[in-house]
Amino acid sequence: MNGAVMYAPGDVRVEERPDPEISAPTDAIIRVSAACVCGSDLWPYRGVEELEWPAPMGHEYAGIVEEVGSEVETIRTGQFVVGSFWASDNTCELCRAGYQSACLNRVPMGALGAQAELLRVPFADGTLVATPDLPPEDLIPSLLSASDVLGTGWFGAVAAQTGPGRTVAVVGDGAVGLHAVLAAKQLGAERIIAMSRHESRQRLAREYGATDIVEERGEDGVAKIKELTSGLGAHSVVEAVGTQESMLQAIRSTRPGGDVGFVGVGHDVAIPGMEMFWSLVHLHGGPAPVRQFLPELIDLIWKREIEPGNVFDLELPLRQAAEGYEAMDQRRAIKPLLRP
Ligand SMILES: [Zn+2]
């Protein structure tokens, strides 16, 4: 089969890889209908994060089950399924508490390489959620988004205690930030402030439910959020970037007693202790337990109540994956979808 492999920063190739096989009786093999490039794939692409080169790439996937192991009970061949970027048993104590991304038996799907024609999924019963039927073609991008960006943006909004009567600010206008806006709207936020200086992303943020746009960043961005919230700061702030600047911007934009939901993968982020102490904010975040939200998200997509697939503004055949990385790196695309 063909799959994307990163050889070094900036060097992504699609090449022949061995077909995955059932290696545990709880595995499934799926034929990937759609995969995509993630903002977090850009960290190694830009040389910020080291991988063991050459590394198979991709952790977001939706597709059709080809084969299941002998102990798989609920997932069946021929079903269309979506899974999270962590495989999880969904039975351990942490999974049952809703933290499948910290599953005691978790497996990172990125290590298996979802930007490929075929993919092995460990703990098929725990990891995968089947759609009610085979989806129409136009729903596939939205279903794929549930695998990570939508689920992650959703978790950011939930972790920030988004809800009725709350003002929510979102730091970051990538796919996750935009989906945090969508989530905030669905969760009933009263006012949603998207922080973005890119026109096409501002437009999508408004489509998803943003009521205000703030173009300023850093201290100016914080001042603008305060100005919009009677000097108090937002009740809920989603951090969807993962840099020092964005994290401090998020904390400083939150009112005392408010909540920061951080879902950007933090690279060299250090929070000054005294600042955290005096802020009086709640901090909750990390790798999103997407599996917790998948049934609800698939249901909303299936009923066409949300259309998160809009974030895919570039579609390429898998063999042109390198172009997708380049376009995303240069911010020419919000998120490229890859068709095996
Ligand atoms: Zn578990």
Short mmCIF file of C-alpha atoms and ligand atoms in Angstrom, two decimals:
data_model
loop_
_atom_site.label_atom_id
_atom_site.label_comp_id
_atom_site.label_asym_id
_atom_site.label_seq_id
_atom_site.Cartn_x
_atom_site.Cartn_y
_atom_site.Cartn_z
CA MET A 1 0.00 0.00 0.00
CA ASN A 2 0.98 3.66 -0.28
CA GLY A 3 1.56 5.83 2.75
CA ALA A 4 3.14 9.17 3.67
CA VAL A 5 6.51 9.06 5.39
CA MET A 6 8.51 11.99 6.74
CA TYR A 7 12.25 11.56 6.24
CA ALA A 8 13.39 14.83 7.77
CA PRO A 9 11.96 18.30 8.38
CA GLY A 10 10.38 19.49 5.15
CA ASP A 11 10.77 16.09 3.47
CA VAL A 12 7.51 14.13 3.11
CA ARG A 13 7.27 11.31 0.59
CA VAL A 14 4.50 8.94 -0.36
CA GLU A 15 5.91 5.51 -0.87
CA GLU A 16 5.18 1.82 -0.76
CA ARG A 17 4.75 0.60 2.83
CA PRO A 18 3.89 -2.91 4.02
CA ASP A 19 0.17 -3.63 4.29
CA PRO A 20 -0.85 -3.58 7.96
CA GLU A 21 -1.98 -6.89 9.43
CA ILE A 22 -4.08 -7.89 12.42
CA SER A 23 -1.47 -8.29 15.15
CA ALA A 24 -3.75 -8.52 18.20
CA PRO A 25 -7.21 -10.13 18.25
CA THR A 26 -8.69 -6.75 19.23
CA ASP A 27 -7.34 -4.99 16.09
CA ALA A 28 -9.20 -3.88 13.00
CA ILE A 29 -7.83 -2.95 9.59
CA ILE A 30 -9.58 -0.11 7.84
CA ARG A 31 -9.40 1.16 4.28
CA VAL A 32 -8.90 4.89 4.75
CA SER A 33 -11.49 6.98 2.90
CA ALA A 34 -9.94 10.26 3.93
CA ALA A 35 -6.99 11.44 6.00
CA CYS A 36 -5.46 14.86 6.52
CA VAL A 37 -2.49 16.92 7.64
CA CYS A 38 -2.65 18.20 11.21
CA GLY A 39 -1.22 21.37 12.73
CA SER A 40 0.77 19.09 15.03
CA ASP A 41 2.37 17.42 11.96
CA LEU A 42 3.94 20.81 11.29
CA TRP A 43 6.04 20.70 14.47
CA PRO A 44 8.33 17.95 13.07
CA TYR A 45 7.94 19.34 9.54
CA ARG A 46 9.39 22.62 10.78
CA GLY A 47 12.13 20.89 12.74
CA VAL A 48 10.73 21.95 16.11
CA GLU A 49 10.08 18.37 17.19
CA GLU A 50 12.34 15.37 16.55
CA LEU A 51 10.85 12.13 15.26
CA GLU A 52 12.54 8.83 14.64
CA TRP A 53 13.15 9.26 10.93
CA PRO A 54 11.80 7.98 8.64
CA ALA A 55 8.41 8.30 10.35
CA PRO A 56 5.03 7.20 8.96
CA MET A 57 2.68 10.18 9.25
CA GLY A 58 -0.94 10.94 10.02
CA HIS A 59 -3.25 10.30 12.95
CA GLU A 60 -6.65 11.43 11.64
CA TYR A 61 -8.75 8.95 9.73
CA ALA A 62 -12.15 7.76 8.66
CA GLY A 63 -12.78 4.75 6.53
CA ILE A 64 -14.33 1.37 5.95
CA VAL A 65 -13.54 -1.68 8.04
CA GLU A 66 -11.82 -4.36 5.95
CA GLU A 67 -11.03 -6.94 8.57
CA VAL A 68 -11.42 -7.45 12.31
CA GLY A 69 -9.56 -9.62 14.82
CA SER A 70 -11.18 -12.61 16.50
CA GLU A 71 -12.02 -10.73 19.72
CA VAL A 72 -13.63 -7.68 18.12
CA GLU A 73 -17.32 -7.73 19.02
CA THR A 74 -19.08 -4.50 18.09
CA ILE A 75 -17.18 -3.31 14.99
CA ARG A 76 -17.95 -5.22 11.80
CA THR A 77 -16.45 -5.50 8.33
CA GLY A 78 -18.02 -3.03 5.91
CA GLN A 79 -18.90 -0.41 8.52
CA PHE A 80 -17.80 3.20 8.06
CA VAL A 81 -15.89 4.22 11.15
CA VAL A 82 -14.20 7.20 12.75
CA GLY A 83 -11.63 6.91 15.50
CA SER A 84 -9.57 9.22 17.64
CA PHE A 85 -5.85 9.91 17.28
CA TRP A 86 -5.34 7.76 20.39
CA ALA A 87 -6.43 4.16 20.25
CA SER A 88 -8.01 3.36 23.60
CA ASP A 89 -9.62 0.30 25.18
CA ASN A 90 -12.52 2.42 26.49
CA THR A 91 -12.80 0.08 29.48
CA CYS A 92 -10.04 1.10 31.92
CA GLU A 93 -10.75 3.42 34.82
CA LEU A 94 -9.44 6.53 33.03
CA CYS A 95 -11.41 5.76 29.86
CA ARG A 96 -14.57 5.26 31.89
CA ALA A 97 -13.97 8.64 33.49
CA GLY A 98 -13.95 10.19 29.99
CA TYR A 99 -10.18 10.53 29.60
CA GLN A 100 -9.56 8.06 26.78
CA SER A 101 -6.51 10.08 25.68
CA ALA A 102 -4.89 8.94 28.93
CA CYS A 103 -6.06 5.33 28.54
CA LEU A 104 -3.84 2.94 30.46
CA ASN A 105 -3.38 0.97 27.22
CA ARG A 106 -3.40 3.83 24.75
CA VAL A 107 -1.61 3.62 21.42
CA PRO A 108 -0.74 6.77 19.43
CA MET A 109 -2.27 6.37 15.97
CA GLY A 110 0.39 8.67 14.55
CA ALA A 111 2.94 5.91 15.04
CA LEU A 112 0.87 3.67 12.72
CA GLY A 113 0.56 6.31 10.01
CA ALA A 114 -3.00 7.20 8.99
CA GLN A 115 -1.96 9.09 5.84
CA ALA A 116 -2.11 5.78 4.01
CA GLU A 117 -4.43 3.49 2.10
CA LEU A 118 -4.79 1.01 4.96
CA LEU A 119 -4.53 1.44 8.71
CA ARG A 120 -4.39 -0.92 11.66
CA VAL A 121 -6.54 0.29 14.56
CA PRO A 122 -5.81 -1.25 17.99
CA PHE A 123 -8.73 -1.85 20.41
CA ALA A 124 -11.23 -1.56 17.56
CA ASP A 125 -14.24 -1.84 19.88
CA GLY A 126 -12.90 0.87 22.15
CA THR A 127 -11.39 3.19 19.57
CA LEU A 128 -13.82 3.21 16.67
CA VAL A 129 -17.34 4.57 16.37
CA ALA A 130 -19.42 3.45 13.37
CA THR A 131 -21.77 5.76 11.51
CA PRO A 132 -25.44 4.67 11.25
CA ASP A 133 -24.91 3.76 7.59
CA LEU A 134 -22.37 4.37 4.82
CA PRO A 135 -22.16 8.17 4.64
CA PRO A 136 -22.88 10.22 1.54
CA GLU A 137 -19.67 11.54 0.00
CA ASP A 138 -20.23 15.13 1.18
CA LEU A 139 -20.30 14.12 4.86
CA ILE A 140 -16.89 12.44 4.78
CA PRO A 141 -14.80 15.60 5.41
CA SER A 142 -16.93 16.48 8.45
CA LEU A 143 -16.73 12.93 9.80
CA LEU A 144 -12.97 12.98 9.30
CA SER A 145 -12.73 16.24 11.24
CA ALA A 146 -14.29 14.52 14.25
CA SER A 147 -11.18 12.30 14.44
CA ASP A 148 -9.10 15.15 15.81
CA VAL A 149 -9.64 18.84 15.05
CA LEU A 150 -13.34 18.96 15.84
CA GLY A 151 -12.97 16.69 18.86
CA THR A 152 -10.00 18.71 20.08
CA GLY A 153 -11.70 22.07 19.60
CA TRP A 154 -14.76 20.64 21.34
CA PHE A 155 -12.68 19.48 24.30
CA GLY A 156 -11.06 22.92 24.49
CA ALA A 157 -14.50 24.50 24.76
CA VAL A 158 -15.68 21.93 27.33
CA ALA A 159 -12.47 22.27 29.37
CA ALA A 160 -13.02 26.05 29.38
CA GLN A 161 -16.50 25.41 30.85
CA THR A 162 -18.24 26.95 27.87
CA GLY A 163 -21.98 27.27 28.28
CA PRO A 164 -25.01 29.58 28.35
CA GLY A 165 -24.34 33.05 29.67
CA ARG A 166 -20.60 32.77 29.15
CA THR A 167 -18.35 34.86 26.97
CA VAL A 168 -15.82 32.64 25.22
CA ALA A 169 -12.60 33.81 23.59
CA VAL A 170 -10.60 31.55 21.29
CA VAL A 171 -6.86 32.07 20.80
CA GLY A 172 -5.76 30.48 17.52
CA ASP A 173 -7.44 30.44 14.13
CA GLY A 174 -6.28 27.07 12.84
CA ALA A 175 -8.78 24.27 12.36
CA VAL A 176 -8.87 23.48 16.10
CA GLY A 177 -9.49 27.10 17.07
CA LEU A 178 -12.22 27.43 14.45
CA HIS A 179 -13.86 24.25 15.71
CA ALA A 180 -13.65 25.57 19.27
CA VAL A 181 -15.77 28.46 18.00
CA LEU A 182 -18.23 25.97 16.49
CA ALA A 183 -18.28 24.03 19.77
CA ALA A 184 -18.84 27.17 21.83
CA LYS A 185 -21.87 27.99 19.68
CA GLN A 186 -23.26 24.45 20.06
CA LEU A 187 -22.65 24.54 23.81
CA GLY A 188 -24.73 27.69 24.08
CA ALA A 189 -22.14 30.42 24.70
CA GLU A 190 -23.62 33.89 24.73
CA ARG A 191 -20.75 35.68 23.07
CA ILE A 192 -17.85 34.18 21.11
CA ILE A 193 -14.73 36.18 20.37
CA ALA A 194 -12.44 34.71 17.71
CA MET A 195 -8.87 36.00 17.64
CA SER A 196 -7.67 36.04 14.04
CA ARG A 197 -6.06 38.40 11.60
CA HIS A 198 -6.72 36.34 8.46
CA GLU A 199 -9.78 37.28 6.49
CA SER A 200 -10.73 33.81 5.23
CA ARG A 201 -10.43 32.40 8.75
CA GLN A 202 -12.42 35.29 10.21
CA ARG A 203 -15.16 34.51 7.72
CA LEU A 204 -15.26 30.86 8.72
CA ALA A 205 -15.20 31.81 12.41
CA ARG A 206 -18.27 33.99 11.85
CA GLU A 207 -19.97 31.18 9.96
CA TYR A 208 -19.29 28.90 12.93
CA GLY A 209 -20.80 31.36 15.38
CA ALA A 210 -18.21 34.00 16.34
CA THR A 211 -19.92 37.24 17.38
CA ASP A 212 -16.73 39.32 17.58
CA ILE A 213 -13.33 39.21 15.91
CA VAL A 214 -10.16 40.49 17.57
CA GLU A 215 -7.19 40.96 15.26
CA GLU A 216 -4.69 42.09 17.87
CA ARG A 217 -2.26 39.64 19.47
CA GLY A 218 -0.24 39.45 22.66
CA GLU A 219 -0.79 42.30 25.12
CA ASP A 220 -2.86 44.24 22.59
CA GLY A 221 -5.09 41.21 22.13
CA VAL A 222 -5.54 40.89 25.89
CA ALA A 223 -6.40 44.60 26.16
CA LYS A 224 -9.00 44.20 23.41
CA ILE A 225 -10.65 41.21 25.14
CA LYS A 226 -10.79 43.21 28.39
CA GLU A 227 -12.30 46.15 26.54
CA LEU A 228 -15.05 43.87 25.16
CA THR A 229 -15.80 42.37 28.60
CA SER A 230 -16.14 45.46 30.83
CA GLY A 231 -12.50 45.17 31.86
CA LEU A 232 -13.00 41.70 33.37
CA GLY A 233 -11.81 39.25 30.75
CA ALA A 234 -13.71 36.34 29.21
CA HIS A 235 -15.34 33.61 31.31
CA SER A 236 -13.91 30.91 29.07
CA VAL A 237 -10.80 31.03 26.91
CA VAL A 238 -9.66 28.29 24.56
CA GLU A 239 -5.94 28.17 23.79
CA ALA A 240 -5.42 26.38 20.46
CA VAL A 241 -1.86 27.23 19.44
CA GLY A 242 0.66 25.95 21.99
CA THR A 243 3.23 28.73 22.22
CA GLN A 244 4.38 30.84 25.14
CA GLU A 245 2.70 33.90 23.67
CA SER A 246 -0.64 32.19 23.04
CA MET A 247 -0.75 30.54 26.46
CA LEU A 248 -0.07 33.80 28.30
CA GLN A 249 -2.53 35.58 26.02
CA ALA A 250 -5.14 33.00 27.01
CA ILE A 251 -4.49 33.21 30.76
CA ARG A 252 -4.40 37.01 30.73
CA SER A 253 -7.63 37.19 28.72
CA THR A 254 -9.51 35.15 31.34
CA ARG A 255 -11.32 36.79 34.23
CA PRO A 256 -10.64 35.68 37.83
CA GLY A 257 -12.73 32.57 38.43
CA GLY A 258 -12.80 31.86 34.69
CA ASP A 259 -11.49 28.85 32.82
CA VAL A 260 -8.77 28.26 30.26
CA GLY A 261 -9.08 25.15 28.11
CA PHE A 262 -5.70 24.55 26.48
CA VAL A 263 -5.43 22.18 23.54
CA GLY A 264 -2.50 23.56 21.55
CA VAL A 265 0.43 21.15 21.97
CA GLY A 266 2.63 23.22 24.30
CA HIS A 267 6.16 23.70 23.02
CA ASP A 268 8.49 25.40 25.51
CA VAL A 269 5.60 26.96 27.37
CA ALA A 270 6.47 28.11 30.88
CA ILE A 271 3.85 29.79 33.05
CA PRO A 272 5.31 32.17 35.64
CA GLY A 273 4.21 30.89 39.05
CA MET A 274 3.36 34.28 40.52
CA GLU A 275 1.26 35.18 37.51
CA MET A 276 -0.62 31.90 37.74
CA PHE A 277 -1.12 32.45 41.47
CA TRP A 278 -2.63 35.90 41.11
CA SER A 279 -4.70 35.06 38.03
CA LEU A 280 -7.33 33.02 39.93
CA VAL A 281 -8.09 31.09 36.73
CA HIS A 282 -8.78 27.40 36.26
CA LEU A 283 -6.49 25.61 33.82
CA HIS A 284 -7.52 22.36 32.19
CA GLY A 285 -6.32 20.85 28.96
CA GLY A 286 -4.01 18.46 27.22
CA PRO A 287 -4.46 15.86 24.49
CA ALA A 288 -8.20 15.78 23.87
CA PRO A 289 -10.15 12.67 24.85
CA VAL A 290 -11.84 12.82 21.46
CA ARG A 291 -13.35 9.36 21.90
CA GLN A 292 -15.55 10.74 24.67
CA PHE A 293 -17.22 13.13 22.24
CA LEU A 294 -17.26 11.02 19.04
CA PRO A 295 -20.79 9.57 19.34
CA GLU A 296 -22.27 13.03 19.95
CA LEU A 297 -20.21 14.68 17.20
CA ILE A 298 -21.03 11.99 14.64
CA ASP A 299 -24.69 12.39 15.50
CA LEU A 300 -24.58 16.18 14.99
CA ILE A 301 -22.79 15.72 11.65
CA TRP A 302 -25.13 12.95 10.53
CA LYS A 303 -28.15 15.20 11.20
CA ARG A 304 -26.34 18.04 9.39
CA GLU A 305 -26.59 20.30 12.41
CA ILE A 306 -22.90 21.19 12.10
CA GLU A 307 -20.60 21.30 9.09
CA PRO A 308 -17.06 21.16 10.47
CA GLY A 309 -15.73 19.74 7.18
CA ASN A 310 -15.62 23.35 5.92
CA VAL A 311 -12.15 23.71 7.41
CA PHE A 312 -10.74 21.54 4.63
CA ASP A 313 -9.95 24.15 2.02
CA LEU A 314 -7.60 21.99 -0.03
CA GLU A 315 -8.15 18.45 -1.25
CA LEU A 316 -5.34 16.38 -2.72
CA PRO A 317 -4.76 12.78 -3.67
CA LEU A 318 -2.63 11.03 -1.07
CA ARG A 319 0.30 10.81 -3.48
CA GLN A 320 0.53 14.62 -3.35
CA ALA A 321 0.73 14.71 0.45
CA ALA A 322 3.96 16.73 0.30
CA GLU A 323 2.04 19.59 -1.35
CA GLY A 324 -0.49 19.48 1.48
CA TYR A 325 2.25 19.87 4.10
CA GLU A 326 3.78 22.74 2.17
CA ALA A 327 0.47 24.56 1.72
CA MET A 328 -0.37 24.22 5.41
CA ASP A 329 3.12 25.24 6.51
CA GLN A 330 2.88 28.39 4.43
CA ARG A 331 -0.66 29.00 5.69
CA ARG A 332 -2.01 28.84 2.14
CA ALA A 333 -4.41 26.19 3.41
CA ILE A 334 -6.22 25.93 6.74
CA LYS A 335 -6.29 22.15 6.49
CA PRO A 336 -5.56 19.82 3.57
CA LEU A 337 -7.63 16.66 3.10
CA LEU A 338 -5.87 13.67 1.55
CA ARG A 339 -7.71 11.05 -0.49
CA PRO A 340 -5.94 7.69 -0.67
ZN ZN B 1 -8.54 2.84 28.71
#
